[in-house]
Every structure is written in structure tokens, then in C-alpha cells.
PDB file of C-alpha atoms in Angstrom:
ATOM      1  CA  MET A   1      55.872  11.383 112.129  1.00 74.00           C
ATOM      2  CA  LYS A   2      59.092  11.567 114.059  1.00 85.00           C
ATOM      3  CA  ARG A   3      59.168  11.723 117.828  1.00 86.00           C
ATOM      4  CA  LYS A   4      60.602  15.292 117.886  1.00 86.00           C
ATOM      5  CA  THR A   5      57.920  16.550 115.497  1.00 90.00           C
ATOM      6  CA  ARG A   6      55.146  14.943 117.542  1.00 90.00           C
ATOM      7  CA  ARG A   7      56.545  16.489 120.737  1.00 92.00           C
ATOM      8  CA  LEU A   8      56.726  19.922 119.062  1.00 91.00           C
ATOM      9  CA  TRP A   9      53.061  19.709 117.999  1.00 93.00           C
ATOM     10  CA  MET A  10      52.070  18.683 121.542  1.00 93.00           C
ATOM     11  CA  VAL A  11      53.913  21.698 123.003  1.00 93.00           C
ATOM     12  CA  ILE A  12      52.293  24.036 120.451  1.00 94.00           C
ATOM     13  CA  ALA A  13      48.831  22.589 121.240  1.00 93.00           C
ATOM     14  CA  CYS A  14      49.394  22.986 125.015  1.00 94.00           C
ATOM     15  CA  VAL A  15      50.560  26.598 124.635  1.00 94.00           C
ATOM     16  CA  ALA A  16      47.532  27.372 122.437  1.00 94.00           C
ATOM     17  CA  CYS A  17      45.136  25.824 124.994  1.00 94.00           C
ATOM     18  CA  ILE A  18      46.718  27.671 127.926  1.00 95.00           C
ATOM     19  CA  GLY A  19      46.689  30.949 125.957  1.00 94.00           C
ATOM     20  CA  SER A  20      43.029  30.489 125.042  1.00 94.00           C
ATOM     21  CA  ALA A  21      42.095  29.710 128.647  1.00 93.00           C
ATOM     22  CA  ALA A  22      43.987  32.770 129.915  1.00 93.00           C
ATOM     23  CA  GLY A  23      42.346  34.990 127.286  1.00 90.00           C
ATOM     24  CA  LEU A  24      38.849  33.775 128.137  1.00 90.00           C
ATOM     25  CA  THR A  25      39.488  34.230 131.867  1.00 87.00           C
ATOM     26  CA  LEU A  26      40.760  37.793 131.423  1.00 84.00           C
ATOM     27  CA  ARG A  27      37.809  38.657 129.195  1.00 84.00           C
ATOM     28  CA  ALA A  28      35.364  37.356 131.831  1.00 82.00           C
ATOM     29  CA  PHE A  29      37.066  39.392 134.565  1.00 79.00           C
ATOM     30  CA  SER A  30      37.250  42.601 132.537  1.00 73.00           C
ATOM     31  CA  SER A  31      33.482  43.117 132.688  1.00 69.00           C
ATOM     32  CA  ASN A  32      33.547  42.870 136.503  1.00 72.00           C
ATOM     33  CA  ILE A  33      36.434  45.253 137.189  1.00 75.00           C
ATOM     34  CA  VAL A  34      35.340  48.463 138.916  1.00 76.00           C
ATOM     35  CA  PHE A  35      37.781  51.379 138.795  1.00 81.00           C
ATOM     36  CA  PHE A  36      38.056  54.118 141.428  1.00 86.00           C
ATOM     37  CA  MET A  37      37.973  57.681 140.122  1.00 87.00           C
ATOM     38  CA  ALA A  38      38.013  61.133 141.676  1.00 88.00           C
ATOM     39  CA  PRO A  39      35.599  63.782 140.302  1.00 90.00           C
ATOM     40  CA  SER A  40      38.363  65.618 138.418  1.00 89.00           C
ATOM     41  CA  GLN A  41      39.484  62.357 136.788  1.00 88.00           C
ATOM     42  CA  LEU A  42      35.891  61.475 135.894  1.00 87.00           C
ATOM     43  CA  LYS A  43      35.355  64.851 134.208  1.00 87.00           C
ATOM     44  CA  ALA A  44      38.699  64.741 132.383  1.00 87.00           C
ATOM     45  CA  HIS A  45      38.328  61.147 131.155  1.00 86.00           C
ATOM     46  CA  PRO A  46      34.657  60.087 131.240  1.00 85.00           C
ATOM     47  CA  PRO A  47      34.120  56.317 130.975  1.00 84.00           C
ATOM     48  CA  ALA A  48      31.530  54.687 128.745  1.00 79.00           C
ATOM     49  CA  ALA A  49      27.937  55.257 129.905  1.00 74.00           C
ATOM     50  CA  ASP A  50      27.458  51.576 130.768  1.00 77.00           C
ATOM     51  CA  ARG A  51      30.761  51.299 132.689  1.00 84.00           C
ATOM     52  CA  THR A  52      30.478  50.995 136.488  1.00 87.00           C
ATOM     53  CA  VAL A  53      33.000  53.040 138.494  1.00 89.00           C
ATOM     54  CA  ARG A  54      33.599  54.044 142.096  1.00 90.00           C
ATOM     55  CA  LEU A  55      33.454  57.794 142.617  1.00 91.00           C
ATOM     56  CA  GLY A  56      35.135  58.997 145.787  1.00 89.00           C
ATOM     57  CA  GLY A  57      35.569  62.321 147.495  1.00 89.00           C
ATOM     58  CA  MET A  58      33.998  64.682 150.005  1.00 89.00           C
ATOM     59  CA  VAL A  59      30.301  65.610 150.059  1.00 91.00           C
ATOM     60  CA  VAL A  60      29.966  69.331 149.345  1.00 90.00           C
ATOM     61  CA  ALA A  61      28.398  71.176 152.305  1.00 89.00           C
ATOM     62  CA  GLY A  62      24.874  72.380 151.529  1.00 89.00           C
ATOM     63  CA  SER A  63      24.502  70.242 148.410  1.00 90.00           C
ATOM     64  CA  LEU A  64      22.270  67.469 149.826  1.00 91.00           C
ATOM     65  CA  HIS A  65      18.667  67.536 148.561  1.00 92.00           C
ATOM     66  CA  ARG A  66      16.179  64.849 149.600  1.00 91.00           C
ATOM     67  CA  GLU A  67      12.877  64.101 147.900  1.00 90.00           C
ATOM     68  CA  THR A  68      10.408  61.243 147.714  1.00 90.00           C
ATOM     69  CA  HIS A  69       9.205  59.781 144.415  1.00 88.00           C
ATOM     70  CA  ASN A  70       6.589  57.007 144.503  1.00 87.00           C
ATOM     71  CA  GLY A  71       7.355  56.324 148.159  1.00 87.00           C
ATOM     72  CA  GLU A  72      11.115  55.942 147.553  1.00 89.00           C
ATOM     73  CA  PRO A  73      13.692  58.409 148.887  1.00 91.00           C
ATOM     74  CA  VAL A  74      15.669  60.142 146.146  1.00 91.00           C
ATOM     75  CA  ASN A  75      18.866  61.927 147.168  1.00 93.00           C
ATOM     76  CA  ALA A  76      20.971  64.371 145.179  1.00 94.00           C
ATOM     77  CA  PHE A  77      24.316  65.698 146.375  1.00 94.00           C
ATOM     78  CA  GLN A  78      27.700  66.740 145.054  1.00 93.00           C
ATOM     79  CA  ILE A  79      31.035  64.997 145.557  1.00 93.00           C
ATOM     80  CA  THR A  80      34.284  66.952 145.190  1.00 90.00           C
ATOM     81  CA  ASP A  81      37.992  66.288 145.327  1.00 87.00           C
ATOM     82  CA  GLY A  82      38.831  69.972 145.660  1.00 84.00           C
ATOM     83  CA  GLN A  83      39.296  70.493 141.927  1.00 88.00           C
ATOM     84  CA  ALA A  84      35.946  69.450 140.466  1.00 89.00           C
ATOM     85  CA  ALA A  85      32.501  68.486 141.716  1.00 90.00           C
ATOM     86  CA  ILE A  86      30.045  65.954 140.292  1.00 92.00           C
ATOM     87  CA  GLU A  87      26.308  65.801 140.958  1.00 93.00           C
ATOM     88  CA  VAL A  88      25.302  62.376 142.316  1.00 93.00           C
ATOM     89  CA  HIS A  89      21.768  60.957 142.279  1.00 94.00           C
ATOM     90  CA  PHE A  90      20.942  58.024 144.544  1.00 94.00           C
ATOM     91  CA  THR A  91      17.577  56.314 145.011  1.00 92.00           C
ATOM     92  CA  GLY A  92      17.407  54.645 148.393  1.00 90.00           C
ATOM     93  CA  ILE A  93      18.288  55.207 151.993  1.00 89.00           C
ATOM     94  CA  LEU A  94      21.678  56.792 152.614  1.00 89.00           C
ATOM     95  CA  PRO A  95      23.951  55.232 155.257  1.00 88.00           C
ATOM     96  CA  ASP A  96      23.513  56.494 158.830  1.00 84.00           C
ATOM     97  CA  LEU A  97      27.015  57.952 158.823  1.00 84.00           C
ATOM     98  CA  PHE A  98      26.457  59.942 155.608  1.00 87.00           C
ATOM     99  CA  ARG A  99      27.117  63.640 156.319  1.00 86.00           C
ATOM    100  CA  GLU A 100      27.945  66.744 154.335  1.00 87.00           C
ATOM    101  CA  GLY A 101      31.655  67.472 154.504  1.00 84.00           C
ATOM    102  CA  GLN A 102      32.522  63.783 155.026  1.00 85.00           C
ATOM    103  CA  SER A 103      34.181  61.386 152.599  1.00 87.00           C
ATOM    104  CA  VAL A 104      32.056  58.920 150.649  1.00 91.00           C
ATOM    105  CA  VAL A 105      32.426  56.403 147.854  1.00 91.00           C
ATOM    106  CA  ALA A 106      29.562  56.016 145.376  1.00 92.00           C
ATOM    107  CA  LEU A 107      29.291  53.004 143.076  1.00 92.00           C
ATOM    108  CA  GLY A 108      27.485  53.714 139.811  1.00 91.00           C
ATOM    109  CA  SER A 109      27.835  55.152 136.318  1.00 89.00           C
ATOM    110  CA  LEU A 110      28.228  58.545 134.672  1.00 87.00           C
ATOM    111  CA  GLN A 111      25.221  59.603 132.601  1.00 86.00           C
ATOM    112  CA  ARG A 112      25.334  61.474 129.285  1.00 84.00           C
ATOM    113  CA  ASP A 113      24.231  64.718 130.989  1.00 84.00           C
ATOM    114  CA  GLY A 114      27.304  64.625 133.262  1.00 82.00           C
ATOM    115  CA  ASP A 115      25.474  63.513 136.417  1.00 87.00           C
ATOM    116  CA  PHE A 116      26.475  60.359 138.274  1.00 91.00           C
ATOM    117  CA  THR A 117      23.764  57.799 139.107  1.00 91.00           C
ATOM    118  CA  ALA A 118      24.782  55.745 142.128  1.00 92.00           C
ATOM    119  CA  SER A 119      23.501  52.270 142.904  1.00 91.00           C
ATOM    120  CA  GLU A 120      25.336  52.190 146.247  1.00 92.00           C
ATOM    121  CA  VAL A 121      26.755  54.839 148.587  1.00 92.00           C
ATOM    122  CA  LEU A 122      29.358  54.014 151.235  1.00 90.00           C
ATOM    123  CA  ALA A 123      30.148  56.440 154.056  1.00 85.00           C
ATOM    124  CA  LYS A 124      33.154  56.514 156.346  1.00 67.00           C
ATOM    125  CA  HIS A 125      32.641  54.666 159.604  1.00 62.00           C
ATOM    126  CA  ASP A 126      34.547  56.759 162.110  1.00 57.00           C
ATOM    127  CA  GLU A 127      36.350  60.068 162.408  1.00 58.00           C
ATOM    128  CA  THR A 128      39.770  58.807 161.352  1.00 62.00           C
ATOM    129  CA  TYR A 129      38.831  56.467 158.494  1.00 62.00           C
ATOM    130  CA  MET A 130      39.094  57.579 154.891  1.00 69.00           C
ATOM    131  CA  PRO A 131      39.205  55.238 151.878  1.00 71.00           C
ATOM    132  CA  LYS A 132      42.810  54.837 150.739  1.00 76.00           C
ATOM    133  CA  GLU A 133      42.033  56.021 147.229  1.00 75.00           C
ATOM    134  CA  VAL A 134      40.334  59.184 148.522  1.00 75.00           C
ATOM    135  CA  ALA A 135      43.219  59.921 150.922  1.00 79.00           C
ATOM    136  CA  ASP A 136      45.787  59.422 148.148  1.00 81.00           C
ATOM    137  CA  GLU A 137      43.877  61.684 145.755  1.00 76.00           C
ATOM    138  CA  LEU A 138      43.474  64.412 148.386  1.00 78.00           C
ATOM    139  CA  LYS A 139      47.201  64.226 149.204  1.00 80.00           C
ATOM    140  CA  ARG A 140      48.047  64.395 145.519  1.00 80.00           C
ATOM    141  CA  THR A 141      45.942  67.543 145.054  1.00 76.00           C
ATOM    142  CA  GLY A 142      47.335  69.119 148.230  1.00 72.00           C
ATOM    143  CA  LYS A 143      44.120  69.125 150.284  1.00 65.00           C
TER     144      LYS A 143
END
């Protein structure tokens, strides 16, 4: 085998190894990516039932319902972006700063019945803070 041919095969093998490594890395990361969605986006383009997303918006006033099942607090409330509202179910203790009419971000998945089951709820921490994604979406919709 000539020197040029051997060098060409080495370059091809290196490119194949680097491409395979990049592909495997991207595949591993794709299962951990969590997208932010507003309620209107979630209703228009629902993700797969097993896909975890962040749902952000304002808690609809008067929509919070608290119950206790087997000693655990179960909360149901609606999140809106001004165009659409989604029912959210969360089992656990809500953050101290959680209020109706305030912005929140819920991490969870959309169920087949159209309700959102949250595994985590994040509330704003002071009067001027709003998650960037929520602020951008509210500006985009004119609210």
C-alpha cells in the first residue's frame, strides 16, 4: 500500500470515529433536553406523552383546588398565556411564593386527556422577576 493511500484510509477512519462519537453524544443529550412551551403552543403542537416539557405562564385566578389523597397534598390549577389555558395537576407541596395571578413554570408531561401532570412547580421569587421565556411569550401575544 502506498503512503498516500494509507494516509487517506487513516483520515477516513478518523472522520468516521469522530462522526460516530458526535452522533452518540447528541443521541444521549436528546433524551435529556427539556423544551419550554406556553399553553397555546402546547395545545397547538402537543409533544409525545412521555416527553418532559416546561410549561410556563400565569396561574388563572380562582383555578387553584387543593385536596389530600393518602396524606399527600394534590393541587390542581390552570396556567394561561392569555390565549389558552391548561389544567395542571401537581402532587406535593407548592412553593411558598405560589399565588394565583402570578407567573409559574411547571416541569412535567402532557397526558392523553389534555391535562398536564407536573413533577415540579417553580414560582417567581419577587415582584419584578418573570422567567425570560414567559416574558417573551407574553410580549409576543401582546399581554
